[in-house]
Coordinates of C-alpha atoms and ligand atoms in Angstrom, one line a residue:
M876 CA -8.1 -12.6 -19.0
S877 CA -5.9 -9.5 -19.6
S878 CA -2.5 -10.9 -19.3
S879 CA -0.7 -7.6 -20.0
G880 CA -2.6 -5.3 -17.6
P881 CA -2.2 -5.1 -13.9
F882 CA -3.8 -7.9 -11.7
V883 CA -5.2 -5.4 -9.2
R884 CA -6.0 -1.8 -10.1
Y885 CA -7.3 0.9 -7.8
Q886 CA -8.5 3.7 -10.1
N887 CA -9.3 7.1 -8.6
V888 CA -10.6 5.4 -5.5
Q889 CA -12.1 7.5 -2.7
K890 CA -13.7 6.4 0.5
S891 CA -15.7 8.3 3.1
Y892 CA -17.5 6.6 6.0
D893 CA -19.5 9.7 7.0
G894 CA -20.2 11.4 3.7
E895 CA -17.9 14.3 4.7
T896 CA -14.3 13.4 5.3
L897 CA -12.3 11.3 2.8
V898 CA -10.2 8.7 4.6
V899 CA -8.9 7.5 1.2
K900 CA -8.3 10.3 -1.3
N901 CA -8.0 9.5 -5.0
L902 CA -6.0 6.3 -4.7
N903 CA -4.3 5.0 -7.8
L904 CA -2.4 1.8 -7.5
D905 CA -1.6 -1.0 -9.9
I906 CA -0.3 -4.4 -8.7
A907 CA 1.2 -6.9 -11.0
K908 CA 0.4 -10.6 -10.9
G909 CA 2.7 -12.4 -8.5
E910 CA 3.8 -9.2 -6.8
F911 CA 4.1 -8.6 -3.0
V912 CA 2.9 -5.1 -2.3
T913 CA 2.7 -3.7 1.2
M914 CA 0.6 -0.8 2.3
L915 CA 2.6 0.9 5.1
G916 CA 1.6 3.9 7.1
P917 CA 0.7 5.2 10.5
S918 CA -2.5 4.4 12.4
G919 CA -5.6 5.8 10.7
S920 CA -3.9 6.4 7.4
G921 CA -6.4 4.3 5.5
K922 CA -4.6 1.0 4.9
T923 CA -7.2 -1.4 6.3
T924 CA -9.9 0.6 4.4
C925 CA -8.1 0.1 1.2
L926 CA -7.7 -3.7 1.8
M927 CA -11.4 -4.0 2.9
M928 CA -12.5 -2.4 -0.4
L929 CA -10.5 -4.9 -2.3
A930 CA -11.8 -7.8 -0.2
G931 CA -15.4 -6.5 -0.7
F932 CA -16.3 -5.8 2.9
E933 CA -16.4 -2.0 2.2
T934 CA -17.5 -0.3 -1.0
A935 CA -15.6 2.6 -2.6
T936 CA -17.4 6.0 -2.4
H937 CA -15.9 6.9 -5.8
G938 CA -13.7 5.2 -8.4
D939 CA -13.2 1.6 -9.4
I940 CA -11.3 -1.4 -8.2
M941 CA -10.4 -4.0 -10.9
L942 CA -9.3 -7.5 -10.5
D943 CA -7.7 -9.0 -13.6
G944 CA -9.1 -6.3 -15.8
K945 CA -12.7 -6.6 -14.5
P946 CA -14.4 -4.2 -12.0
I947 CA -15.2 -6.1 -8.8
N948 CA -17.5 -3.5 -7.2
N949 CA -20.5 -5.8 -7.7
I950 CA -18.9 -9.2 -6.9
P951 CA -19.6 -10.3 -3.3
P952 CA -16.6 -11.1 -1.1
H953 CA -16.9 -14.9 -1.2
K954 CA -17.0 -14.9 -5.0
R955 CA -13.7 -12.9 -5.4
G956 CA -11.5 -16.0 -4.8
I957 CA -9.3 -14.0 -2.4
G958 CA -7.6 -15.6 0.6
M959 CA -7.4 -13.5 3.8
V960 CA -5.4 -13.4 7.0
F961 CA -6.1 -10.7 9.6
Q962 CA -4.6 -10.1 13.0
N963 CA -7.7 -11.3 14.8
Y964 CA -9.2 -13.4 12.1
A965 CA -10.2 -16.2 14.4
L966 CA -10.1 -19.8 13.4
F967 CA -13.3 -21.7 14.2
P968 CA -12.7 -22.7 17.8
H969 CA -15.0 -25.8 17.8
M970 CA -13.3 -27.3 14.7
T971 CA -9.9 -29.1 14.5
V972 CA -7.1 -27.6 12.5
N973 CA -7.9 -30.1 9.7
E974 CA -11.5 -29.1 9.7
N975 CA -10.7 -25.4 9.7
L976 CA -8.6 -25.9 6.6
A977 CA -11.2 -28.2 4.9
F978 CA -13.9 -25.5 5.4
P979 CA -13.0 -23.2 2.5
L980 CA -12.7 -26.3 0.3
S981 CA -16.1 -27.7 1.2
V982 CA -17.6 -24.3 0.4
R983 CA -16.0 -24.8 -3.1
K984 CA -17.4 -28.3 -3.3
I985 CA -14.0 -30.1 -3.5
G986 CA -14.2 -33.9 -3.0
K987 CA -13.0 -35.7 0.1
A988 CA -9.8 -37.2 -1.2
E989 CA -8.7 -34.0 -2.9
T990 CA -9.5 -32.0 0.3
E991 CA -7.4 -34.3 2.4
E992 CA -4.5 -33.9 0.0
K993 CA -4.8 -30.1 -0.1
V994 CA -5.1 -29.8 3.7
R995 CA -2.0 -31.9 4.2
R996 CA 0.0 -29.9 1.8
A997 CA -1.1 -26.5 3.2
L998 CA -0.3 -27.6 6.7
D999 CA 3.1 -29.0 5.7
M1000 CA 3.9 -25.6 4.0
V1001 CA 3.6 -23.8 7.4
Q1002 CA 5.2 -26.7 9.3
M1003 CA 2.0 -27.6 11.2
G1004 CA 1.7 -31.1 9.7
Q1005 CA 1.5 -32.8 13.1
F1006 CA -1.2 -30.5 14.5
G1007 CA -4.1 -31.4 12.3
D1008 CA -6.2 -33.0 15.1
R1009 CA -5.8 -30.2 17.6
R1010 CA -8.3 -27.4 18.2
P1011 CA -7.1 -23.8 17.9
G1012 CA -7.3 -23.4 21.7
Q1013 CA -4.6 -26.0 22.1
L1014 CA -2.1 -24.1 20.0
S1015 CA 0.2 -21.1 20.7
G1016 CA -0.5 -17.7 19.1
G1017 CA 2.1 -18.2 16.5
Q1018 CA 0.9 -21.7 15.6
Q1019 CA -2.7 -20.4 15.3
Q1020 CA -1.4 -17.7 12.9
R1021 CA 0.3 -20.3 10.8
V1022 CA -2.9 -22.3 10.6
A1023 CA -4.7 -19.1 9.6
L1024 CA -2.1 -18.6 6.9
A1025 CA -2.6 -22.2 5.7
R1026 CA -6.3 -21.7 5.6
A1027 CA -6.0 -18.6 3.5
L1028 CA -3.8 -20.5 1.0
V1029 CA -5.4 -23.9 1.0
F1030 CA -7.8 -23.2 -1.9
E1031 CA -5.0 -21.9 -4.0
P1032 CA -6.3 -18.3 -4.4
E1033 CA -4.5 -16.0 -6.9
L1034 CA -4.7 -13.2 -4.4
V1035 CA -4.0 -13.1 -0.7
L1036 CA -4.7 -10.1 1.6
M1037 CA -3.0 -9.9 4.9
D1038 CA -3.8 -7.1 7.5
E1039 CA -1.2 -7.0 10.3
P1040 CA -1.2 -10.8 10.5
L1041 CA 1.8 -10.9 12.8
G1042 CA 0.8 -8.0 15.0
A1043 CA 0.1 -10.2 18.1
L1044 CA 3.3 -12.2 18.0
D1045 CA 6.5 -11.5 19.8
K1046 CA 9.5 -10.0 18.0
Q1047 CA 11.4 -13.2 17.3
L1048 CA 8.4 -15.2 16.1
R1049 CA 7.3 -12.2 14.0
E1050 CA 10.6 -12.1 12.2
H1051 CA 10.6 -15.8 11.7
M1052 CA 7.1 -15.7 10.2
Q1053 CA 8.1 -12.8 7.9
Y1054 CA 10.7 -15.0 6.3
E1055 CA 8.2 -17.8 6.0
I1056 CA 5.6 -15.7 4.4
K1057 CA 8.2 -14.3 2.0
H1058 CA 9.3 -17.8 1.0
I1059 CA 5.8 -19.0 0.6
H1060 CA 5.1 -16.0 -1.7
E1061 CA 8.2 -16.8 -3.7
S1062 CA 7.5 -20.5 -4.1
L1063 CA 3.7 -20.2 -4.9
G1064 CA 3.9 -17.1 -7.0
V1065 CA 0.7 -15.8 -5.4
T1066 CA -0.1 -12.1 -5.5
V1067 CA 0.0 -10.6 -1.9
V1068 CA -1.3 -7.3 -0.7
Y1069 CA 0.0 -6.9 2.9
V1070 CA -0.8 -4.2 5.4
T1071 CA 1.5 -3.2 8.3
H1072 CA 2.6 -0.1 10.2
D1073 CA 6.0 -1.8 10.9
Q1074 CA 8.6 -0.5 8.4
S1075 CA 11.1 -3.2 8.9
E1076 CA 8.4 -5.8 8.2
A1077 CA 7.6 -4.0 5.0
L1078 CA 11.2 -3.7 3.9
T1079 CA 11.9 -7.4 4.6
M1080 CA 9.0 -8.9 2.6
S1081 CA 7.9 -6.5 -0.2
N1082 CA 8.6 -6.1 -3.9
R1083 CA 7.1 -2.7 -3.6
I1084 CA 5.8 -0.6 -0.7
A1085 CA 3.1 2.1 -0.8
V1086 CA 3.7 4.5 2.0
F1087 CA 0.3 5.9 3.2
D1088 CA -0.3 9.1 5.1
D1089 CA -3.7 10.7 5.6
G1090 CA -5.4 8.6 2.9
I1091 CA -2.8 9.4 0.3
I1092 CA 0.1 7.4 -1.1
Q1093 CA 3.2 9.5 -0.3
Q1094 CA 5.5 7.3 -2.3
L1095 CA 5.3 3.9 -4.1
A1096 CA 8.6 2.2 -4.7
D1097 CA 10.8 -0.8 -4.0
P1098 CA 12.4 -1.0 -0.5
V1099 CA 15.9 0.2 -1.7
T1100 CA 14.5 3.3 -3.5
L1101 CA 12.2 4.1 -0.6
Y1102 CA 15.0 4.0 1.9
E1103 CA 17.8 5.5 -0.2
K1104 CA 15.8 8.1 -2.1
P1105 CA 12.8 9.3 -0.2
D1106 CA 10.6 11.7 -2.2
N1107 CA 9.5 13.8 0.8
S1108 CA 10.1 14.5 4.5
F1109 CA 7.3 12.2 5.6
V1110 CA 8.8 9.2 3.9
A1111 CA 12.3 10.0 5.0
Q1112 CA 11.0 10.3 8.6
F1113 CA 8.7 7.2 8.5
I1114 CA 11.2 4.8 7.0
G1115 CA 14.4 4.2 8.9
E1116 CA 16.2 6.8 11.0
N1117 CA 16.7 10.3 9.7
N1118 CA 18.6 13.4 10.7
K1119 CA 17.0 16.8 9.9
L1120 CA 18.5 20.2 9.4
N1121 CA 16.4 23.2 8.2
G1122 CA 17.6 25.8 5.7
T1123 CA 16.8 27.6 2.4
V1124 CA 17.3 26.3 -1.1
G1125 CA 19.8 28.2 -3.2
A1126 CA 20.6 28.0 -6.9
I1127 CA 20.0 24.5 -8.3
S1128 CA 22.3 23.1 -11.0
K1129 CA 22.1 19.5 -12.3
G1130 CA 20.0 18.4 -9.3
V1131 CA 22.5 19.8 -6.8
T1132 CA 21.8 22.9 -4.7
T1133 CA 23.5 24.8 -2.0
V1134 CA 21.4 25.1 1.1
D1135 CA 21.8 28.1 3.4
L1136 CA 21.8 27.1 7.0
G1137 CA 21.9 30.7 8.2
A1138 CA 24.5 31.2 11.0
H1139 CA 25.7 27.6 10.4
G1140 CA 26.9 28.2 6.8
K1141 CA 26.0 26.7 3.5
I1142 CA 26.0 23.0 2.5
K1143 CA 25.6 21.1 -0.8
A1144 CA 22.7 18.8 -1.2
T1145 CA 20.6 16.8 -3.7
A1146 CA 17.5 18.9 -4.6
V1147 CA 14.3 16.7 -4.4
N1148 CA 11.1 18.4 -5.6
V1149 CA 12.2 21.8 -4.2
S1150 CA 12.9 25.2 -6.0
K1151 CA 15.3 28.1 -5.3
G1152 CA 14.1 30.1 -2.4
D1153 CA 12.0 27.3 -0.8
K1154 CA 12.4 26.5 2.9
T1155 CA 13.8 23.0 3.0
T1156 CA 14.5 20.1 5.5
L1157 CA 17.7 18.3 4.8
S1158 CA 17.5 14.5 5.3
M1159 CA 20.6 12.4 6.1
R1160 CA 20.8 8.7 7.2
P1161 CA 22.8 8.2 10.4
E1162 CA 24.9 5.4 8.9
R1163 CA 25.9 7.6 5.9
I1164 CA 27.7 10.2 8.1
Q1165 CA 31.3 10.0 9.2
F1166 CA 32.7 11.8 12.3
S1167 CA 36.3 12.9 12.3
S1168 CA 38.3 15.0 14.8
K1169 CA 40.2 16.5 11.9
K1170 CA 38.6 18.7 9.2
P1171 CA 37.7 16.6 6.1
A1172 CA 38.8 17.5 2.6
A1173 CA 37.2 20.6 1.2
S1174 CA 35.5 18.6 -1.6
K1175 CA 33.3 16.8 0.9
P1176 CA 30.3 18.5 2.5
S1177 CA 31.0 18.8 6.2
L1178 CA 29.8 20.7 9.3
P1179 CA 31.4 21.2 12.8
A1180 CA 30.0 18.7 15.4
K1181 CA 30.3 18.1 19.1
V1182 CA 29.9 14.7 20.6
L1183 CA 27.2 14.7 23.3
E1184 CA 26.5 11.1 24.1
L1185 CA 27.5 7.5 23.1
I1186 CA 25.1 4.6 23.3
Y1187 CA 26.5 1.2 22.9
L1188 CA 24.2 -1.2 20.9
G1189 CA 26.5 -4.1 20.3
D1190 CA 27.0 -4.1 16.6
H1191 CA 27.1 -0.3 16.4
I1192 CA 27.4 2.7 18.6
R1193 CA 24.9 5.5 18.4
C1194 CA 26.6 8.8 18.7
R1195 CA 24.4 11.8 19.5
M1196 CA 25.9 15.1 18.4
D1197 CA 25.3 18.8 18.2
V1198 CA 25.4 19.7 14.5
A1199 CA 24.2 23.1 13.3
G1200 CA 22.2 23.6 16.5
N1201 CA 20.5 20.2 16.2
E1202 CA 21.4 18.3 19.4
E1203 CA 19.6 15.2 18.3
F1204 CA 21.9 14.6 15.3
I1205 CA 22.7 10.8 15.3
V1206 CA 25.7 9.2 13.7
K1207 CA 25.9 5.4 13.6
V1208 CA 29.4 4.1 14.0
P1209 CA 30.0 0.4 13.3
N1210 CA 31.6 -1.3 16.3
S1211 CA 34.5 -2.4 14.2
S1212 CA 35.5 1.1 13.3
L1213 CA 35.1 2.7 16.7
S1214 CA 38.1 5.0 17.4
S1215 CA 39.3 6.1 20.8
D1216 CA 38.8 9.9 19.9
L1217 CA 35.0 9.3 20.0
K1218 CA 34.1 10.5 23.5
P1219 CA 31.5 12.9 24.9
G1220 CA 32.8 16.5 24.7
V1221 CA 35.0 15.9 21.7
K1222 CA 34.7 18.5 18.9
G1223 CA 35.2 17.6 15.2
H1224 CA 33.4 17.4 12.0
V1225 CA 30.7 15.3 10.4
S1226 CA 30.9 14.7 6.7
W1227 CA 29.0 12.8 4.0
N1228 CA 28.6 12.5 0.2
T1229 CA 26.3 15.1 -1.5
E1230 CA 24.0 12.3 -2.8
D1231 CA 23.4 11.2 0.8
C1232 CA 22.1 14.6 1.8
R1233 CA 18.6 15.3 0.3
A1234 CA 16.9 18.7 0.3
L1235 CA 13.2 17.8 0.8
D1236 CA 10.0 19.7 1.5
F1237 CA 10.1 21.8 4.7
A1238 CA 9.1 19.6 7.7
G1239 CA 9.2 22.3 10.4
Ligands
ATP1717 N1 -16.2 1.5 9.9 C1 -15.7 2.8 10.1 N2 -16.6 3.8 10.3 C2 -16.1 5.0 10.4 N3 -14.9 5.4 10.3 C3 -14.0 4.4 10.1 C4 -14.4 3.1 10.0 N4 -13.2 2.3 9.8 C5 -12.2 3.2 9.7 N5 -12.6 4.5 9.9 C6 -11.8 5.7 9.9 O1 -11.1 5.8 8.7 C7 -9.7 6.2 8.9 C8 -8.8 5.1 8.3 O2 -9.0 3.9 9.0 P1 -8.2 2.6 8.7 O3 -8.7 1.5 9.6 O4 -8.3 2.3 7.2 O5 -6.7 3.0 9.1 P2 -5.4 2.1 9.2 O6 -4.4 2.7 8.3 O7 -5.7 0.6 8.9 O8 -5.0 2.2 10.7 P3 -4.4 1.2 11.8 O9 -2.9 1.1 11.5 O10 -4.6 1.8 13.1 O11 -5.0 -0.1 11.6 C9 -9.6 6.4 10.4 O12 -9.7 7.8 10.6 C10 -10.7 5.6 11.0 O13 -11.1 6.2 12.2
MG1718 MG1 -5.7 -1.1 10.0

């Protein structure tokens, strides 16, 4: 066993189903033992394909996938020792919950007493201890998904793959299950590769997130870095809410540039993978912007703004403004700091810190 190397390694992996288009383009990804890594991206970006190649249900067209330092290309799925949970990975309907959980153990020739013990522990872990004698048809969707999770974990695999396992559940149950899966991961120390297109799910559970688009990892980072420091406009737009302003990159000094917004003036920003003269899209998070009816200090970047609409959302107020010709510019104002000058029609200024305004690749 290679204790120092990554537990899972995708090395220059490509996949084509039709021999023409690559749906996975030169994927390189290392996952450490015990890590929770999420593949996040829009529909069709190649997430499931990547998971299926690791599971062994699809083969890579090019490149290698290694598990614990060994190539797994030639090991059949059931010999990889991987637990799996999918959105529609049906439980066996004719078997009870206990029998469903015992199945992966009987395949592995585990004795009766040990099987009973492991099944009981796995069901307790997902709080389904009282339901062992029911059939799947007698359980709610959320309960079935818990049983599926217990079945994936019951044989104590070192690696668990989950593909949109919570997709069919309502919002409240989904959020509850996110915490449960996160806690189970933490307490068992099992390595998890998780697939979702739901960014808040990815942010809640993951140690690291690989953001996919069009078969390419756009950025691989921990949740905080991904949200606070997106590398490009796709990631800025896909994770969280984002305000955009287009301009041209000026001189860059120590990572800071002055972006020319044409008729709307010039504004300081953090330069991210752009060069002088490039067209750029500025990215700003709505909660990092302040609105004031007075002009802010000259040391802070600011632009004139006009309030267009207020939307009350309980804990915060979404304020839609016209800023530099963008009428969809959103500022989030916490309910506790709402002032009475904030009304539609009011003119003032929006301001922010230079590090909260990122000059990224031009997004159009
Ligand atoms: N069995 C298949 N045969 C041919 N093309 C496929 C097959 N499975 C997936 N594809 C194509 O490969 C691309 C990637 O699909 P994949 O299922 O990996 O995307 P995904 O990111 O999981 O999307 P979703 O979020 O919708 O599940 C898509 O263009 C899809 O149409
Ligand atoms: Mg998929």
